[in-house]
Amino acid sequence: MILTAMIFLTGFSRNNNFIRYAEFNPTLPALKKAMEIDIESYGTDHHLGWTDSLAYLSCIYYDDYSKYREKDLIDLYSRVKNGEKAESILSSKKYYKFYKEIFNAVLSGMLGEFEEKDSTGKKVKKYGLIACSPIAKGFAYSEYDDFGASRSYGYKRKHLGHDMLCETGTPIICIEDGIVECMGWNQYGGWRIGIRSKDKKRYYYYAHLRKNKPFHTDISVGKEVRAGDVIGYAGRTGYSAKENVNNIEIPHLHWGMELIFDESQKECDNEIWINLYALTKLLAENKSEVVRNPDTKEFYKAR
């Protein structure tokens, strides 16, 4: 793992000083504990953000999360609560700034403030997970860690996303606030939608949408969308140069996240796509509830 970190840093320091290769390796337990500490400490003078915690872990594990121990995060948090400056602890780690930039790129839109009704019906401000699962609440799906698996259509290549097997017509959810950058046909992904995060660091790719009616009526290129909005419907289109063809055997959503540290990376031979298995499990804690309009047959986010 030391060699891996050195490769990362070489990419970071070469030409215009932006990251050219990154991985996202935290396990679900590491993500959940880091998030729990972030939420618990938010608004205090000992706030410890989860991107800081995860960058710290990557430094001490050399990004090998098979070494993860919850105790390491608890000890870090205890030091900060007891008066040590988080900045001093973290900046002493050799690769901290590098890992921090990667975790910021992946996670910066995932936690935030929101309003929720209490038991009396009064709206109260809270802080927590605001990014949503890509599958609507109440709709079944199955999944496994398939990142990097072999694909052969067109040419031999690796699977650079995460598949969620579900029924055709399952409402697909916008994970975080962003702008629709593309919609239309791609011979590999079929009907697909591309959404860019507000900070421009994340490009979300939703593919294999439903034949004949893949997109939600309200979605168009250039439009702002919000976390929890319905953007389309699952299907099995793709693997064809001809539009609107079902050549995928099993209906599912393929979703991917591309990290963009410089605009030149958006479409190139070395795009950075990350493993989303653990993150997808985490996002399942915040599923968007939807309702169906009986006249238009469209699903909408429940208000």
Coordinates of C-alpha atoms in Angstrom, one line a residue:
M1 CA 0.0 0.0 0.0
I2 CA 3.0 2.3 0.4
L3 CA 3.7 2.0 -3.3
T4 CA 0.1 2.7 -4.1
A5 CA 0.2 5.9 -2.1
M6 CA 3.4 7.0 -3.8
I7 CA 1.8 6.4 -7.2
F8 CA -1.1 8.6 -6.1
L9 CA 1.2 11.4 -5.0
T10 CA 3.2 11.3 -8.2
G11 CA 0.0 11.9 -10.1
F12 CA -0.9 14.7 -7.7
S13 CA 2.4 16.6 -8.2
R14 CA 2.8 16.2 -12.0
N15 CA 1.6 18.8 -14.5
N16 CA -0.6 21.6 -13.2
N17 CA -0.9 19.9 -9.8
F18 CA -4.1 18.0 -9.9
I19 CA -4.9 14.4 -9.0
R20 CA -4.9 12.0 -11.9
Y21 CA -5.6 8.7 -10.1
A22 CA -7.6 8.0 -7.0
E23 CA -9.4 5.1 -5.3
F24 CA -12.2 5.1 -2.7
N25 CA -11.6 2.2 -0.3
P26 CA -13.4 2.8 3.0
T27 CA -15.5 0.0 4.3
L28 CA -19.1 0.5 5.4
P29 CA -18.2 0.4 9.1
A30 CA -15.5 3.0 8.6
L31 CA -17.9 5.3 6.7
K32 CA -20.7 4.9 9.2
K33 CA -18.5 5.6 12.2
A34 CA -16.8 8.6 10.6
M35 CA -20.3 10.0 9.7
E36 CA -21.6 9.3 13.2
I37 CA -18.7 11.4 14.7
D38 CA -19.2 14.2 12.2
I39 CA -22.9 14.4 13.0
E40 CA -22.4 14.1 16.8
S41 CA -19.7 16.8 16.9
Y42 CA -21.4 19.2 14.4
G43 CA -21.8 22.7 15.7
T44 CA -19.3 22.2 18.6
D45 CA -15.8 23.5 19.0
H46 CA -14.5 20.0 18.6
H47 CA -16.2 19.2 15.3
L48 CA -14.5 16.4 13.4
G49 CA -15.6 16.1 9.8
W50 CA -15.9 12.7 8.2
T51 CA -13.6 13.6 5.3
D52 CA -10.9 14.5 8.0
S53 CA -11.4 11.2 9.8
L54 CA -11.3 9.1 6.7
A55 CA -8.2 10.9 5.4
Y56 CA -6.5 10.2 8.8
L57 CA -7.4 6.5 8.5
S58 CA -6.1 6.3 5.0
C59 CA -2.8 7.8 6.2
I60 CA -2.3 5.3 9.1
Y61 CA -3.5 2.3 7.0
Y62 CA -1.9 3.3 3.7
D63 CA -5.4 3.1 2.3
D64 CA -5.8 -0.6 3.3
Y65 CA -9.1 -0.7 5.1
S66 CA -8.8 -4.4 6.0
K67 CA -6.8 -2.9 8.9
Y68 CA -9.8 -0.8 10.0
R69 CA -10.5 -0.7 13.8
E70 CA -13.2 1.5 15.2
K71 CA -10.9 2.2 18.1
D72 CA -8.7 4.3 15.9
L73 CA -11.5 6.7 15.1
I74 CA -12.7 6.8 18.7
D75 CA -9.1 7.6 19.9
L76 CA -8.8 10.4 17.3
Y77 CA -12.1 11.9 18.4
S78 CA -11.2 11.6 22.0
R79 CA -8.0 13.6 21.4
V80 CA -9.9 16.4 19.7
K81 CA -12.6 16.5 22.4
N82 CA -9.9 16.7 25.0
G83 CA -8.5 19.9 23.5
E84 CA -6.0 18.8 20.9
K85 CA -6.3 20.7 17.6
A86 CA -7.6 18.5 14.9
E87 CA -5.5 20.5 12.4
S88 CA -2.3 19.7 14.2
I89 CA -3.0 16.0 14.5
L90 CA -4.0 15.6 10.9
S91 CA -1.4 17.8 9.2
S92 CA 1.3 15.8 10.8
K93 CA 0.4 12.8 8.6
K94 CA 2.4 12.7 5.4
Y95 CA -0.3 12.0 2.9
Y96 CA -3.2 13.8 4.7
K97 CA -3.8 16.6 2.2
F98 CA -3.8 14.2 -0.7
Y99 CA -6.4 11.9 0.9
K100 CA -8.4 14.8 2.2
E101 CA -8.8 16.1 -1.3
I102 CA -10.0 12.8 -2.6
F103 CA -12.6 12.3 0.3
N104 CA -13.8 15.9 -0.2
A105 CA -14.3 15.2 -3.9
V106 CA -16.4 12.0 -3.1
L107 CA -18.3 13.1 0.0
S108 CA -18.6 16.9 0.2
G109 CA -22.3 16.9 -1.0
M110 CA -23.5 14.0 1.2
L111 CA -24.0 15.6 4.7
G112 CA -25.7 18.9 5.5
E113 CA -28.4 20.7 7.3
F114 CA -32.1 20.0 6.6
E115 CA -35.5 20.5 8.2
E116 CA -37.6 17.8 9.7
K117 CA -40.9 17.9 11.5
D118 CA -40.9 16.8 15.2
S119 CA -43.6 15.0 17.0
T120 CA -45.7 18.2 17.3
G121 CA -45.5 19.0 13.6
K122 CA -43.0 21.8 14.1
K123 CA -40.1 22.0 11.6
V124 CA -36.7 21.7 13.3
K125 CA -33.2 22.0 11.8
K126 CA -31.0 19.0 11.8
Y127 CA -27.7 17.9 10.4
G128 CA -27.0 14.5 8.8
L129 CA -27.2 12.5 5.6
I130 CA -28.9 14.5 2.9
A131 CA -27.7 12.5 -0.2
C132 CA -30.2 9.8 -1.2
S133 CA -30.1 6.2 -2.3
P134 CA -30.5 5.9 -6.2
I135 CA -33.4 3.6 -5.7
A136 CA -36.7 5.0 -4.3
K137 CA -38.1 3.9 -0.9
G138 CA -40.2 0.8 -1.0
F139 CA -38.8 -0.6 -4.2
A140 CA -36.8 -3.9 -4.0
Y141 CA -33.3 -4.4 -5.4
S142 CA -30.3 -6.6 -4.9
E143 CA -26.6 -5.9 -5.3
Y144 CA -23.1 -7.2 -4.9
D145 CA -19.6 -5.7 -5.3
D146 CA -19.1 -5.8 -9.0
F147 CA -16.7 -2.9 -9.5
G148 CA -13.9 -3.9 -11.9
A149 CA -15.7 -7.0 -13.2
S150 CA -15.0 -7.9 -16.8
R151 CA -17.2 -6.6 -19.6
S152 CA -16.9 -7.6 -23.2
Y153 CA -19.4 -5.7 -25.3
G154 CA -17.6 -3.5 -27.8
Y155 CA -14.2 -4.4 -26.3
K156 CA -12.7 -6.0 -23.2
R157 CA -13.1 -3.6 -20.3
K158 CA -13.7 -3.3 -16.6
H159 CA -17.1 -2.4 -15.0
L160 CA -16.7 1.1 -13.7
G161 CA -19.9 1.5 -11.7
H162 CA -22.3 -0.3 -9.4
D163 CA -25.3 -2.4 -10.5
M164 CA -28.5 -2.5 -8.6
L165 CA -30.8 -5.2 -9.9
C166 CA -34.5 -4.2 -9.8
E167 CA -37.7 -4.4 -11.7
T168 CA -38.3 -2.4 -14.9
G169 CA -40.0 0.9 -14.1
T170 CA -38.4 1.3 -10.6
P171 CA -38.1 5.0 -10.0
I172 CA -34.5 6.2 -10.1
I173 CA -33.5 9.0 -7.6
C174 CA -31.2 11.9 -7.9
I175 CA -28.5 11.3 -5.3
E176 CA -27.6 14.9 -4.6
D177 CA -28.3 18.4 -5.9
G178 CA -26.8 19.1 -9.3
I179 CA -27.3 20.1 -12.9
V180 CA -28.3 17.7 -15.7
E181 CA -25.4 17.6 -18.1
C182 CA -26.5 15.0 -20.6
M183 CA -29.5 12.8 -21.5
G184 CA -29.9 10.4 -24.4
W185 CA -28.6 7.2 -25.9
N186 CA -25.2 5.6 -25.3
Q187 CA -24.6 2.2 -26.9
Y188 CA -23.0 0.9 -23.7
G189 CA -25.3 2.4 -21.2
G190 CA -28.5 2.6 -23.3
W191 CA -30.8 5.5 -22.2
R192 CA -28.7 7.4 -19.6
I193 CA -28.6 10.6 -17.6
G194 CA -25.5 12.4 -16.5
I195 CA -25.7 14.9 -13.5
R196 CA -22.9 17.1 -12.2
S197 CA -22.6 18.1 -8.6
K198 CA -22.8 21.8 -7.7
D199 CA -19.1 21.9 -6.8
K200 CA -18.2 20.2 -10.2
K201 CA -16.2 17.5 -8.5
R202 CA -18.7 14.6 -9.0
Y203 CA -20.3 13.4 -12.3
Y204 CA -23.1 10.9 -11.6
Y205 CA -24.0 8.5 -14.4
Y206 CA -27.3 6.6 -14.4
A207 CA -27.6 4.0 -17.1
H208 CA -29.8 1.2 -18.7
L209 CA -33.0 3.2 -18.2
R210 CA -36.4 1.9 -19.4
K211 CA -37.2 1.4 -23.1
N212 CA -39.7 3.9 -24.6
K213 CA -40.0 6.0 -21.4
P214 CA -36.6 6.3 -19.7
F215 CA -36.7 9.8 -18.3
H216 CA -39.0 11.7 -16.0
T217 CA -41.0 14.4 -17.8
D218 CA -39.5 17.2 -15.6
I219 CA -35.9 16.3 -16.5
S220 CA -34.0 18.2 -19.2
V221 CA -30.4 19.1 -20.0
G222 CA -29.3 22.2 -18.1
K223 CA -32.0 21.8 -15.4
E224 CA -31.2 21.9 -11.7
V225 CA -32.3 18.8 -9.8
R226 CA -32.5 18.2 -6.1
A227 CA -31.5 15.2 -4.0
G228 CA -34.5 12.9 -3.8
D229 CA -36.1 13.9 -7.1
V230 CA -37.2 11.2 -9.5
I231 CA -35.1 11.5 -12.7
G232 CA -36.0 8.3 -14.6
Y233 CA -36.9 4.6 -14.5
A234 CA -34.9 1.4 -14.4
G235 CA -34.8 -0.8 -17.4
R236 CA -32.4 -2.9 -19.5
T237 CA -31.5 -0.8 -22.5
G238 CA -28.0 -0.7 -24.0
Y239 CA -25.3 -2.8 -25.7
S240 CA -26.5 -1.6 -29.1
A241 CA -25.6 1.2 -31.5
K242 CA -29.3 1.4 -32.4
E243 CA -31.4 3.5 -30.0
N244 CA -34.1 2.2 -27.7
V245 CA -33.0 -1.5 -27.8
N246 CA -33.1 -3.9 -24.8
N247 CA -29.9 -5.9 -25.1
I248 CA -29.2 -6.1 -21.4
E249 CA -30.4 -9.5 -20.0
I250 CA -31.4 -8.4 -16.5
P251 CA -33.2 -5.1 -15.6
H252 CA -31.0 -3.0 -13.3
L253 CA -29.7 0.4 -12.7
H254 CA -26.0 1.0 -13.3
W255 CA -24.8 4.1 -11.4
G256 CA -21.3 5.5 -11.5
M257 CA -19.4 8.4 -10.0
E258 CA -16.5 10.0 -11.8
L259 CA -14.2 12.3 -9.9
I260 CA -13.1 15.4 -11.7
F261 CA -10.2 17.4 -10.2
D262 CA -9.6 19.3 -13.5
E263 CA -12.1 19.9 -16.3
S264 CA -9.7 18.1 -18.8
Q265 CA -10.6 14.8 -17.0
K266 CA -14.3 14.9 -17.8
E267 CA -13.8 12.9 -21.0
C268 CA -10.4 11.4 -21.5
D269 CA -8.5 8.1 -21.5
N270 CA -7.8 8.2 -17.8
E271 CA -11.2 9.0 -16.2
I272 CA -11.4 8.4 -12.5
W273 CA -14.4 6.1 -11.5
I274 CA -14.6 4.7 -8.0
N275 CA -16.0 1.7 -6.3
L276 CA -19.4 2.6 -4.9
Y277 CA -20.4 -0.6 -3.1
A278 CA -19.9 0.7 0.5
L279 CA -21.2 4.1 -0.3
T280 CA -24.4 2.6 -1.8
K281 CA -24.9 0.7 1.4
L282 CA -24.6 3.9 3.4
L283 CA -27.0 5.8 1.1
A284 CA -29.6 3.1 1.7
E285 CA -30.1 4.8 5.1
N286 CA -31.8 7.8 3.3
K287 CA -34.3 6.6 0.7
S288 CA -36.5 9.1 -1.0
E289 CA -40.2 8.4 -0.6
V290 CA -42.2 8.8 -3.8
V291 CA -45.8 9.0 -4.9
R292 CA -47.4 8.2 -8.3
N293 CA -49.6 10.5 -10.2
P294 CA -52.4 8.3 -11.5
D295 CA -53.1 10.4 -14.5
T296 CA -49.5 10.9 -15.9
K297 CA -48.2 7.6 -14.4
E298 CA -45.1 9.6 -13.3
F299 CA -43.5 9.2 -9.8
Y300 CA -42.7 12.3 -7.8
K301 CA -40.8 12.9 -4.6
A302 CA -43.3 13.0 -1.7
R303 CA -43.4 16.5 -0.2

